[in-house]
């Protein structure tokens, strides 16, 4: 899913693929018993925000290609996906929620001001 450590190898398509994987992991997690009901509600909210980010990132691909934090954000998304899937296996879902929302804000900041979720 992610190319070699060479940051220039990362592009908007890698970000989209990573974001798609995270969205799928979040949707899967909403049915996991590793999360309490309140946490699952937060995951549903995160899934909604990630879906909108997928649309916005897709529409802003050319601008995002020049984003300075593209590689780091793509790696953070891949890491969050791995962590979320591990939580489903190991339990203790509360620790995965806030970093997910922090990541959503980080992804949103890659977008041009007119396409950002939080203005």
PDB file of N, CA and C in Angstrom, residues 3 8 18-19 23 27 29 31-33 39 43 47-48 57 62 67 69 71 74 84 97 100 105 109 114 118-119:
ATOM      1  N   UNK A   3       4.684   3.072  -0.731  1.00  0.00           N
ATOM      2  CA  UNK A   3       5.948   2.838  -1.412  1.00  0.00           C
ATOM      3  C   UNK A   3       7.133   2.883  -0.451  1.00  0.00           C
ATOM      4  N   UNK A   8       9.562  11.197  -2.041  1.00  0.00           N
ATOM      5  CA  UNK A   8       9.134  11.643  -3.366  1.00  0.00           C
ATOM      6  C   UNK A   8       8.298  10.578  -4.080  1.00  0.00           C
ATOM      7  N   UNK A  18      -4.477   4.613   1.146  1.00  0.00           N
ATOM      8  CA  UNK A  18      -4.351   4.486   2.600  1.00  0.00           C
ATOM      9  C   UNK A  18      -5.636   4.941   3.288  1.00  0.00           C
ATOM     10  N   UNK A  19      -6.206   6.027   2.811  1.00  0.00           N
ATOM     11  CA  UNK A  19      -7.442   6.556   3.381  1.00  0.00           C
ATOM     12  C   UNK A  19      -8.605   5.591   3.177  1.00  0.00           C
ATOM     13  N   UNK A  23     -10.720   3.851   6.136  1.00  0.00           N
ATOM     14  CA  UNK A  23     -12.185   3.923   6.160  1.00  0.00           C
ATOM     15  C   UNK A  23     -12.792   2.539   6.329  1.00  0.00           C
ATOM     16  N   UNK A  27     -15.079   1.225   9.490  1.00  0.00           N
ATOM     17  CA  UNK A  27     -16.414   0.633   9.299  1.00  0.00           C
ATOM     18  C   UNK A  27     -16.464  -0.759   9.925  1.00  0.00           C
ATOM     19  N   UNK A  29     -14.709  -1.761  12.418  1.00  0.00           N
ATOM     20  CA  UNK A  29     -14.611  -1.596  13.872  1.00  0.00           C
ATOM     21  C   UNK A  29     -15.945  -1.234  14.514  1.00  0.00           C
ATOM     22  N   UNK A  31     -18.606  -2.665  14.280  1.00  0.00           N
ATOM     23  CA  UNK A  31     -19.270  -3.892  14.702  1.00  0.00           C
ATOM     24  C   UNK A  31     -18.461  -4.720  15.682  1.00  0.00           C
ATOM     25  N   UNK A  32     -17.324  -4.196  16.103  1.00  0.00           N
ATOM     26  CA  UNK A  32     -16.433  -4.945  16.984  1.00  0.00           C
ATOM     27  C   UNK A  32     -16.813  -4.777  18.453  1.00  0.00           C
ATOM     28  N   UNK A  33     -16.737  -5.862  19.194  1.00  0.00           N
ATOM     29  CA  UNK A  33     -17.026  -5.813  20.625  1.00  0.00           C
ATOM     30  C   UNK A  33     -15.845  -5.275  21.426  1.00  0.00           C
ATOM     31  N   UNK A  39     -18.118   4.363  22.035  1.00  0.00           N
ATOM     32  CA  UNK A  39     -16.963   4.389  21.132  1.00  0.00           C
ATOM     33  C   UNK A  39     -17.384   4.028  19.712  1.00  0.00           C
ATOM     34  N   UNK A  43     -16.920   6.044  16.259  1.00  0.00           N
ATOM     35  CA  UNK A  43     -16.374   5.438  15.042  1.00  0.00           C
ATOM     36  C   UNK A  43     -17.280   5.691  13.843  1.00  0.00           C
ATOM     37  N   UNK A  47     -16.173   7.501  10.531  1.00  0.00           N
ATOM     38  CA  UNK A  47     -16.389   6.904   9.209  1.00  0.00           C
ATOM     39  C   UNK A  47     -17.040   7.916   8.265  1.00  0.00           C
ATOM     40  N   UNK A  48     -17.975   8.677   8.787  1.00  0.00           N
ATOM     41  CA  UNK A  48     -18.640   9.712   7.988  1.00  0.00           C
ATOM     42  C   UNK A  48     -17.631  10.777   7.557  1.00  0.00           C
ATOM     43  N   UNK A  57     -10.276  14.679  -0.995  1.00  0.00           N
ATOM     44  CA  UNK A  57      -8.914  14.370  -1.440  1.00  0.00           C
ATOM     45  C   UNK A  57      -8.929  14.010  -2.916  1.00  0.00           C
ATOM     46  N   UNK A  62      -4.522  17.262  -7.443  1.00  0.00           N
ATOM     47  CA  UNK A  62      -3.416  18.053  -7.997  1.00  0.00           C
ATOM     48  C   UNK A  62      -2.782  18.947  -6.940  1.00  0.00           C
ATOM     49  N   UNK A  67       1.616  18.947  -1.378  1.00  0.00           N
ATOM     50  CA  UNK A  67       1.557  19.102   0.081  1.00  0.00           C
ATOM     51  C   UNK A  67       2.859  18.608   0.712  1.00  0.00           C
ATOM     52  N   UNK A  69       3.466  17.525   3.713  1.00  0.00           N
ATOM     53  CA  UNK A  69       3.323  16.432   4.680  1.00  0.00           C
ATOM     54  C   UNK A  69       2.628  15.206   4.094  1.00  0.00           C
ATOM     55  N   UNK A  71       3.744  12.443   2.526  1.00  0.00           N
ATOM     56  CA  UNK A  71       4.334  11.149   2.886  1.00  0.00           C
ATOM     57  C   UNK A  71       4.097  10.818   4.350  1.00  0.00           C
ATOM     58  N   UNK A  74       0.450   9.946   4.908  1.00  0.00           N
ATOM     59  CA  UNK A  74       0.142   8.627   4.354  1.00  0.00           C
ATOM     60  C   UNK A  74       0.649   7.528   5.282  1.00  0.00           C
ATOM     61  N   UNK A  84      -5.860   0.176  14.477  1.00  0.00           N
ATOM     62  CA  UNK A  84      -7.296  -0.070  14.626  1.00  0.00           C
ATOM     63  C   UNK A  84      -7.629  -1.542  14.433  1.00  0.00           C
ATOM     64  N   UNK A  97      -9.526   5.846  19.561  1.00  0.00           N
ATOM     65  CA  UNK A  97     -10.497   6.821  19.077  1.00  0.00           C
ATOM     66  C   UNK A  97      -9.895   8.214  18.871  1.00  0.00           C
ATOM     67  N   UNK A 100      -7.503   8.791  16.041  1.00  0.00           N
ATOM     68  CA  UNK A 100      -8.209   8.735  14.762  1.00  0.00           C
ATOM     69  C   UNK A 100      -8.755  10.113  14.394  1.00  0.00           C
ATOM     70  N   UNK A 105      -8.133  15.478  11.313  1.00  0.00           N
ATOM     71  CA  UNK A 105      -7.778  16.896  11.224  1.00  0.00           C
ATOM     72  C   UNK A 105      -6.490  17.071  10.417  1.00  0.00           C
ATOM     73  N   UNK A 109      -6.018  19.133   6.821  1.00  0.00           N
ATOM     74  CA  UNK A 109      -5.098  20.258   6.652  1.00  0.00           C
ATOM     75  C   UNK A 109      -4.264  20.154   5.383  1.00  0.00           C
ATOM     76  N   UNK A 114     -10.494  25.959   0.583  1.00  0.00           N
ATOM     77  CA  UNK A 114     -11.874  25.865   0.090  1.00  0.00           C
ATOM     78  C   UNK A 114     -12.448  24.466   0.204  1.00  0.00           C
ATOM     79  N   UNK A 118     -12.975  21.587   8.281  1.00  0.00           N
ATOM     80  CA  UNK A 118     -13.034  22.463   9.446  1.00  0.00           C
ATOM     81  C   UNK A 118     -12.560  23.851   9.049  1.00  0.00           C
ATOM     82  N   UNK A 119     -13.489  24.783   8.844  1.00  0.00           N
ATOM     83  CA  UNK A 119     -13.112  26.140   8.474  1.00  0.00           C
ATOM     84  C   UNK A 119     -13.578  27.115   9.515  1.00  0.00           C
TER      85      UNK A 119
END
